[in-house]
Amino acid sequence: MGITPLSLEEIKKMTRACRIAADTLNYLEKYIKIGITTNEIDELANDFMQTQGAKSACLGYHGYPKYTCTSINEVVCHGVPDDTVLKDGDIINVDVTSWIDGFFGDTSRMYAIGNISDDAKDLIETARQARDLGIEAIVPRGFTGDIGFETNKYVTRKGYTTIKEIGGHGVGRRFHEEPFVPAFGKKGKGERLVPFHCITVEPMVNQGTDQYVEFDIPGSSIKYYHTADGLLSAQFEHTVLVTDTGYEILTLP
Ligand code: MF3
Ligand code: CO
Ligand code: CO
């Protein structure tokens, strides 16, 4: 129980892990096009992380079988890379978590494949903005509910929904730590943010219902999820250092 703030030395290591995760997403940009498979994206991400001296935190995590998560269209999160070929009009989230020197850097973003619909574009920009507004709500001695409140307000105002049961988390010496960082909430409620600890902000934004269907991943206790109505879902994720004066985003592109 409880959160131990990071030392300056640990913050440096966390910053490096996060830089590698963000650089991996940048590196993938030129490859994620019509015709590539999610397995190929997965291998490219792993190769890049290795050249940077990092490992994928996902492989073997609760039995998870791949290096990254690749969530296409109606897949909400934890999509497992396979031989699926990306096609014109798809949207995909690639979620990368690097592990180096004992620290984890966790980030994800959407990629548009070929020409996507205006509706898909709007959903993607809403998810990006929802994350960024959530981050901007971080204040010293603030609460996770401050983040969720701003996220959910923006998303519902745009006519979309947020996933309630899955969300952000503490990250640092472990992949998933306290606190849970929901994509909805009330100002001043939830758990208190701790200066010099990292959290992720990673709202999942759905076109339609916030209900989802859960699927098993063979050999793993991790699940993946589809929207219950088959409509699109989008997500962006940053790892953020909470400071004594505000915050610092560690996974900027
Ligand atoms: N990176 C995901 C997150 O944002 C977690 C993936 S766990 C895995 O929290 F096992 F599916 F890789
Ligand atoms: Co995360
Ligand atoms: Co992630």
mmCIF file of C-alpha atoms and ligand atoms in Angstrom:
data_model
loop_
_atom_site.group_PDB
_atom_site.id
_atom_site.type_symbol
_atom_site.label_atom_id
_atom_site.label_comp_id
_atom_site.label_asym_id
_atom_site.label_seq_id
_atom_site.Cartn_x
_atom_site.Cartn_y
_atom_site.Cartn_z
ATOM 1 C CA MET A 1 0.000 0.000 0.000
ATOM 2 C CA GLY A 2 1.052 3.548 -0.522
ATOM 3 C CA ILE A 3 3.131 5.263 -3.150
ATOM 4 C CA THR A 4 6.839 5.964 -2.717
ATOM 5 C CA PRO A 5 7.868 9.043 -4.734
ATOM 6 C CA LEU A 6 10.717 8.639 -7.209
ATOM 7 C CA SER A 7 14.202 9.947 -6.416
ATOM 8 C CA LEU A 8 15.904 12.267 -8.928
ATOM 9 C CA GLU A 9 17.948 9.305 -10.137
ATOM 10 C CA GLU A 10 14.780 7.261 -10.624
ATOM 11 C CA ILE A 11 13.093 10.145 -12.457
ATOM 12 C CA LYS A 12 16.026 10.130 -14.909
ATOM 13 C CA LYS A 13 15.537 6.412 -15.537
ATOM 14 C CA MET A 14 11.789 6.871 -15.934
ATOM 15 C CA THR A 15 12.399 9.722 -18.378
ATOM 16 C CA ARG A 16 14.651 7.461 -20.456
ATOM 17 C CA ALA A 17 12.134 4.584 -20.509
ATOM 18 C CA CYS A 18 9.404 6.985 -21.593
ATOM 19 C CA ARG A 19 11.596 8.580 -24.293
ATOM 20 C CA ILE A 20 12.177 5.145 -25.830
ATOM 21 C CA ALA A 21 8.466 4.251 -25.767
ATOM 22 C CA ALA A 22 7.544 7.560 -27.442
ATOM 23 C CA ASP A 23 10.342 7.219 -29.999
ATOM 24 C CA THR A 24 9.015 3.746 -30.833
ATOM 25 C CA LEU A 25 5.629 5.204 -31.767
ATOM 26 C CA ASN A 26 7.392 7.874 -33.877
ATOM 27 C CA TYR A 27 9.516 5.213 -35.576
ATOM 28 C CA LEU A 28 6.433 3.151 -36.482
ATOM 29 C CA GLU A 29 4.734 6.067 -38.250
ATOM 30 C CA LYS A 30 6.321 5.470 -41.671
ATOM 31 C CA TYR A 31 5.484 1.746 -41.606
ATOM 32 C CA ILE A 32 1.848 1.768 -40.483
ATOM 33 C CA LYS A 33 0.188 1.874 -43.896
ATOM 34 C CA ILE A 34 -2.242 -0.180 -46.006
ATOM 35 C CA GLY A 35 -0.969 -3.779 -46.342
ATOM 36 C CA ILE A 36 1.121 -4.123 -43.172
ATOM 37 C CA THR A 37 0.102 -6.784 -40.645
ATOM 38 C CA THR A 38 -0.145 -6.176 -36.914
ATOM 39 C CA ASN A 39 2.503 -8.882 -36.395
ATOM 40 C CA GLU A 40 4.874 -6.862 -38.586
ATOM 41 C CA ILE A 41 4.165 -3.720 -36.533
ATOM 42 C CA ASP A 42 4.829 -5.757 -33.382
ATOM 43 C CA GLU A 43 8.207 -6.992 -34.674
ATOM 44 C CA LEU A 44 9.241 -3.502 -35.816
ATOM 45 C CA ALA A 45 8.404 -2.079 -32.394
ATOM 46 C CA ASN A 46 10.373 -4.784 -30.631
ATOM 47 C CA ASP A 47 13.388 -4.395 -32.925
ATOM 48 C CA PHE A 48 13.412 -0.636 -32.333
ATOM 49 C CA MET A 49 13.131 -0.955 -28.545
ATOM 50 C CA GLN A 50 16.008 -3.442 -28.598
ATOM 51 C CA THR A 51 18.246 -1.048 -30.546
ATOM 52 C CA GLN A 52 17.559 1.479 -27.744
ATOM 53 C CA GLY A 53 18.542 -1.041 -25.073
ATOM 54 C CA ALA A 54 14.995 -1.569 -23.814
ATOM 55 C CA LYS A 55 12.687 -4.565 -23.651
ATOM 56 C CA SER A 56 8.962 -4.812 -24.224
ATOM 57 C CA ALA A 57 7.147 -4.905 -20.895
ATOM 58 C CA CYS A 58 4.147 -6.596 -22.491
ATOM 59 C CA LEU A 59 5.725 -9.900 -23.551
ATOM 60 C CA GLY A 60 5.035 -12.395 -20.775
ATOM 61 C CA TYR A 61 3.107 -9.890 -18.638
ATOM 62 C CA HIS A 62 0.415 -12.100 -17.072
ATOM 63 C CA GLY A 63 1.125 -14.438 -19.987
ATOM 64 C CA TYR A 64 0.570 -11.797 -22.709
ATOM 65 C CA PRO A 65 2.042 -13.293 -25.928
ATOM 66 C CA LYS A 66 3.233 -10.243 -27.933
ATOM 67 C CA TYR A 67 5.464 -7.162 -27.663
ATOM 68 C CA THR A 68 2.741 -4.549 -28.177
ATOM 69 C CA CYS A 69 -1.034 -4.143 -28.254
ATOM 70 C CA THR A 70 -2.630 -3.331 -31.620
ATOM 71 C CA SER A 71 -6.314 -2.422 -31.404
ATOM 72 C CA ILE A 72 -8.135 -1.981 -34.719
ATOM 73 C CA ASN A 73 -11.506 -0.191 -35.202
ATOM 74 C CA GLU A 74 -13.995 -1.673 -32.676
ATOM 75 C CA VAL A 75 -11.217 -3.135 -30.504
ATOM 76 C CA VAL A 76 -11.118 -1.004 -27.351
ATOM 77 C CA CYS A 77 -7.705 -2.128 -26.049
ATOM 78 C CA HIS A 78 -5.233 -5.027 -25.697
ATOM 79 C CA GLY A 79 -5.710 -6.182 -29.294
ATOM 80 C CA VAL A 80 -3.174 -8.956 -29.907
ATOM 81 C CA PRO A 81 -0.958 -8.642 -33.011
ATOM 82 C CA ASP A 82 -1.563 -11.370 -35.604
ATOM 83 C CA ASP A 83 -1.658 -11.797 -39.400
ATOM 84 C CA THR A 84 -4.458 -9.261 -39.879
ATOM 85 C CA VAL A 85 -3.628 -6.956 -42.800
ATOM 86 C CA LEU A 86 -4.457 -3.268 -42.324
ATOM 87 C CA LYS A 87 -6.790 -1.907 -44.984
ATOM 88 C CA ASP A 88 -7.901 1.457 -46.297
ATOM 89 C CA GLY A 89 -10.147 3.230 -43.779
ATOM 90 C CA ASP A 90 -9.006 1.336 -40.673
ATOM 91 C CA ILE A 91 -8.001 3.104 -37.489
ATOM 92 C CA ILE A 92 -5.532 1.467 -35.126
ATOM 93 C CA ASN A 93 -4.123 2.124 -31.674
ATOM 94 C CA VAL A 94 -0.600 0.877 -31.043
ATOM 95 C CA ASP A 95 0.301 0.682 -27.340
ATOM 96 C CA VAL A 96 3.986 0.367 -26.448
ATOM 97 C CA THR A 97 5.485 -0.159 -23.005
ATOM 98 C CA SER A 98 9.264 -0.192 -22.733
ATOM 99 C CA TRP A 99 11.243 -1.547 -19.789
ATOM 100 C CA ILE A 100 14.799 -0.401 -19.145
ATOM 101 C CA ASP A 101 16.928 -0.198 -16.006
ATOM 102 C CA GLY A 102 13.960 -1.267 -13.889
ATOM 103 C CA PHE A 103 11.505 1.392 -15.134
ATOM 104 C CA PHE A 104 8.461 1.332 -17.409
ATOM 105 C CA GLY A 105 7.391 3.881 -20.045
ATOM 106 C CA ASP A 106 3.831 3.467 -21.361
ATOM 107 C CA THR A 107 2.314 5.309 -24.329
ATOM 108 C CA SER A 108 -0.116 4.754 -27.186
ATOM 109 C CA ARG A 109 -1.571 6.637 -30.143
ATOM 110 C CA MET A 110 -3.898 6.198 -33.085
ATOM 111 C CA TYR A 111 -2.801 5.789 -36.713
ATOM 112 C CA ALA A 112 -5.127 6.340 -39.689
ATOM 113 C CA ILE A 113 -4.799 3.807 -42.510
ATOM 114 C CA GLY A 114 -5.275 5.332 -45.967
ATOM 115 C CA ASN A 115 -8.364 7.505 -46.168
ATOM 116 C CA ILE A 116 -10.508 7.339 -43.067
ATOM 117 C CA SER A 117 -14.023 8.744 -42.672
ATOM 118 C CA ASP A 118 -14.671 12.188 -41.227
ATOM 119 C CA ASP A 119 -16.437 10.434 -38.344
ATOM 120 C CA ALA A 120 -13.329 8.385 -37.589
ATOM 121 C CA LYS A 121 -11.159 11.515 -37.752
ATOM 122 C CA ASP A 122 -13.440 13.313 -35.301
ATOM 123 C CA LEU A 123 -13.384 10.374 -32.886
ATOM 124 C CA ILE A 124 -9.590 10.238 -33.003
ATOM 125 C CA GLU A 125 -9.202 13.974 -32.391
ATOM 126 C CA THR A 126 -11.700 13.753 -29.540
ATOM 127 C CA ALA A 127 -9.721 10.952 -27.881
ATOM 128 C CA ARG A 128 -6.485 12.927 -28.232
ATOM 129 C CA GLN A 129 -8.050 16.081 -26.825
ATOM 130 C CA ALA A 130 -9.754 14.136 -24.009
ATOM 131 C CA ARG A 131 -6.386 12.814 -22.900
ATOM 132 C CA ASP A 132 -4.751 16.227 -23.125
ATOM 133 C CA LEU A 133 -7.558 17.955 -21.182
ATOM 134 C CA GLY A 134 -7.315 15.215 -18.553
ATOM 135 C CA ILE A 135 -3.590 15.857 -18.194
ATOM 136 C CA GLU A 136 -4.129 19.621 -17.958
ATOM 137 C CA ALA A 137 -6.416 19.009 -14.972
ATOM 138 C CA ILE A 138 -3.469 17.664 -12.938
ATOM 139 C CA VAL A 139 -2.660 20.031 -10.065
ATOM 140 C CA PRO A 140 -0.393 19.608 -7.036
ATOM 141 C CA ARG A 141 -2.294 17.792 -4.258
ATOM 142 C CA GLY A 142 -5.048 17.077 -6.795
ATOM 143 C CA PHE A 143 -7.138 13.959 -7.356
ATOM 144 C CA THR A 144 -7.654 11.332 -10.036
ATOM 145 C CA GLY A 145 -11.271 12.514 -10.208
ATOM 146 C CA ASP A 146 -10.088 15.925 -11.467
ATOM 147 C CA ILE A 147 -8.629 14.182 -14.509
ATOM 148 C CA GLY A 148 -11.641 11.945 -15.124
ATOM 149 C CA PHE A 149 -14.080 14.818 -14.723
ATOM 150 C CA GLU A 150 -12.524 16.910 -17.505
ATOM 151 C CA THR A 151 -12.059 13.882 -19.755
ATOM 152 C CA ASN A 152 -15.641 12.698 -19.494
ATOM 153 C CA LYS A 153 -17.138 16.196 -19.755
ATOM 154 C CA TYR A 154 -15.390 16.803 -23.062
ATOM 155 C CA VAL A 155 -16.174 13.378 -24.505
ATOM 156 C CA THR A 156 -19.869 13.400 -23.621
ATOM 157 C CA ARG A 157 -20.199 16.999 -24.893
ATOM 158 C CA LYS A 158 -18.937 15.694 -28.236
ATOM 159 C CA GLY A 159 -21.593 12.949 -28.211
ATOM 160 C CA TYR A 160 -19.256 10.052 -27.450
ATOM 161 C CA THR A 161 -18.723 7.843 -24.396
ATOM 162 C CA THR A 162 -15.785 6.833 -22.208
ATOM 163 C CA ILE A 163 -14.988 3.350 -20.966
ATOM 164 C CA LYS A 164 -15.531 3.355 -17.200
ATOM 165 C CA GLU A 165 -13.974 0.142 -15.915
ATOM 166 C CA ILE A 166 -10.593 0.329 -17.688
ATOM 167 C CA GLY A 167 -8.245 3.305 -17.539
ATOM 168 C CA GLY A 168 -4.953 4.801 -16.531
ATOM 169 C CA HIS A 169 -2.700 3.725 -13.700
ATOM 170 C CA GLY A 170 0.373 4.502 -11.699
ATOM 171 C CA VAL A 171 3.566 3.443 -13.491
ATOM 172 C CA GLY A 172 7.254 3.460 -12.623
ATOM 173 C CA ARG A 173 9.066 0.662 -10.819
ATOM 174 C CA ARG A 174 6.126 -1.537 -11.825
ATOM 175 C CA PHE A 175 4.026 -1.637 -15.004
ATOM 176 C CA HIS A 176 0.711 -1.106 -13.232
ATOM 177 C CA GLU A 177 0.655 0.592 -9.842
ATOM 178 C CA GLU A 178 -1.752 2.633 -7.774
ATOM 179 C CA PRO A 179 -3.720 4.763 -8.385
ATOM 180 C CA PHE A 180 -6.414 3.825 -10.923
ATOM 181 C CA VAL A 181 -6.899 6.844 -13.224
ATOM 182 C CA PRO A 182 -10.478 6.737 -14.557
ATOM 183 C CA ALA A 183 -11.797 8.496 -17.669
ATOM 184 C CA PHE A 184 -14.723 9.840 -15.641
ATOM 185 C CA GLY A 185 -15.099 11.165 -12.122
ATOM 186 C CA LYS A 186 -15.788 14.090 -9.862
ATOM 187 C CA LYS A 187 -13.503 16.994 -9.016
ATOM 188 C CA GLY A 188 -11.815 16.439 -5.671
ATOM 189 C CA LYS A 189 -12.812 12.744 -5.564
ATOM 190 C CA GLY A 190 -10.947 9.533 -6.258
ATOM 191 C CA GLU A 191 -7.370 9.061 -5.122
ATOM 192 C CA ARG A 192 -4.888 11.783 -4.314
ATOM 193 C CA LEU A 193 -2.006 12.397 -6.737
ATOM 194 C CA VAL A 194 1.489 12.095 -5.282
ATOM 195 C CA PRO A 195 4.263 14.516 -6.366
ATOM 196 C CA PHE A 196 7.179 12.780 -8.112
ATOM 197 C CA HIS A 197 5.151 9.692 -8.940
ATOM 198 C CA CYS A 198 4.078 8.846 -12.512
ATOM 199 C CA ILE A 199 0.624 8.038 -13.815
ATOM 200 C CA THR A 200 -0.767 7.281 -17.229
ATOM 201 C CA VAL A 201 -3.719 9.162 -18.699
ATOM 202 C CA GLU A 202 -5.293 6.932 -21.345
ATOM 203 C CA PRO A 203 -9.024 7.443 -21.907
ATOM 204 C CA MET A 204 -10.798 5.033 -24.250
ATOM 205 C CA VAL A 205 -13.420 6.890 -26.276
ATOM 206 C CA ASN A 206 -16.292 5.122 -28.036
ATOM 207 C CA GLN A 207 -18.464 6.330 -30.914
ATOM 208 C CA GLY A 208 -21.542 4.641 -29.452
ATOM 209 C CA THR A 209 -22.190 2.710 -26.260
ATOM 210 C CA ASP A 210 -19.708 2.541 -23.400
ATOM 211 C CA GLN A 211 -20.537 -1.166 -23.032
ATOM 212 C CA TYR A 212 -17.993 -3.691 -24.235
ATOM 213 C CA VAL A 213 -17.516 -7.416 -24.753
ATOM 214 C CA GLU A 214 -14.561 -9.212 -23.170
ATOM 215 C CA PHE A 215 -12.453 -11.871 -24.904
ATOM 216 C CA ASP A 216 -9.830 -14.266 -23.529
ATOM 217 C CA ILE A 217 -6.257 -14.286 -24.794
ATOM 218 C CA PRO A 218 -5.100 -17.935 -24.804
ATOM 219 C CA GLY A 219 -2.458 -18.613 -22.135
ATOM 220 C CA SER A 220 -2.935 -15.165 -20.552
ATOM 221 C CA SER A 221 -5.070 -13.599 -17.838
ATOM 222 C CA ILE A 222 -5.095 -10.323 -19.838
ATOM 223 C CA LYS A 223 -8.364 -9.784 -21.754
ATOM 224 C CA TYR A 224 -9.068 -7.828 -24.883
ATOM 225 C CA TYR A 225 -12.265 -5.892 -25.486
ATOM 226 C CA HIS A 226 -14.584 -4.924 -28.351
ATOM 227 C CA THR A 227 -17.286 -2.257 -28.283
ATOM 228 C CA ALA A 228 -20.622 -3.985 -27.642
ATOM 229 C CA ASP A 229 -22.233 -2.264 -30.642
ATOM 230 C CA GLY A 230 -19.311 -2.808 -33.038
ATOM 231 C CA LEU A 231 -18.760 0.939 -33.475
ATOM 232 C CA LEU A 232 -15.298 2.506 -33.337
ATOM 233 C CA SER A 233 -13.162 3.103 -30.268
ATOM 234 C CA ALA A 234 -10.073 5.333 -30.024
ATOM 235 C CA GLN A 235 -7.399 5.939 -27.384
ATOM 236 C CA PHE A 236 -4.268 7.995 -26.719
ATOM 237 C CA GLU A 237 -1.957 7.451 -23.739
ATOM 238 C CA HIS A 238 0.812 9.449 -22.103
ATOM 239 C CA THR A 239 2.959 8.725 -19.070
ATOM 240 C CA VAL A 240 3.006 11.855 -16.913
ATOM 241 C CA LEU A 241 5.232 12.780 -13.973
ATOM 242 C CA VAL A 242 3.231 14.544 -11.263
ATOM 243 C CA THR A 243 5.446 17.261 -9.737
ATOM 244 C CA ASP A 244 5.147 19.613 -6.778
ATOM 245 C CA THR A 245 4.129 22.434 -9.107
ATOM 246 C CA GLY A 246 2.100 20.566 -11.746
ATOM 247 C CA TYR A 247 3.131 17.875 -14.166
ATOM 248 C CA GLU A 248 5.570 16.897 -16.912
ATOM 249 C CA ILE A 249 4.559 14.699 -19.870
ATOM 250 C CA LEU A 250 7.358 12.139 -20.354
ATOM 251 C CA THR A 251 6.101 10.527 -23.584
ATOM 252 C CA LEU A 252 5.741 13.558 -25.856
ATOM 253 C CA PRO A 253 6.265 12.709 -29.542
HETATM 254 N N1 MF3 B 1 -0.017 -0.830 -22.158
HETATM 255 C C1 MF3 B 1 -1.296 -1.221 -21.605
HETATM 256 C C2 MF3 B 1 -1.718 -0.092 -20.690
HETATM 257 O O1 MF3 B 1 -1.764 0.978 -21.149
HETATM 258 C C3 MF3 B 1 -1.252 -2.526 -20.908
HETATM 259 C C4 MF3 B 1 -0.972 -3.669 -21.783
HETATM 260 S S1 MF3 B 1 -0.813 -5.072 -20.832
HETATM 261 C C5 MF3 B 1 -0.528 -6.261 -21.983
HETATM 262 O O2 MF3 B 1 -1.912 -0.167 -19.516
HETATM 263 F F1 MF3 B 1 -0.204 -7.301 -21.301
HETATM 264 F F2 MF3 B 1 -1.639 -6.421 -22.691
HETATM 265 F F3 MF3 B 1 0.446 -5.900 -22.771
HETATM 266 CO CO CO B 2 -1.123 2.197 -19.522
HETATM 267 CO CO CO B 3 -0.257 1.383 -22.593
#
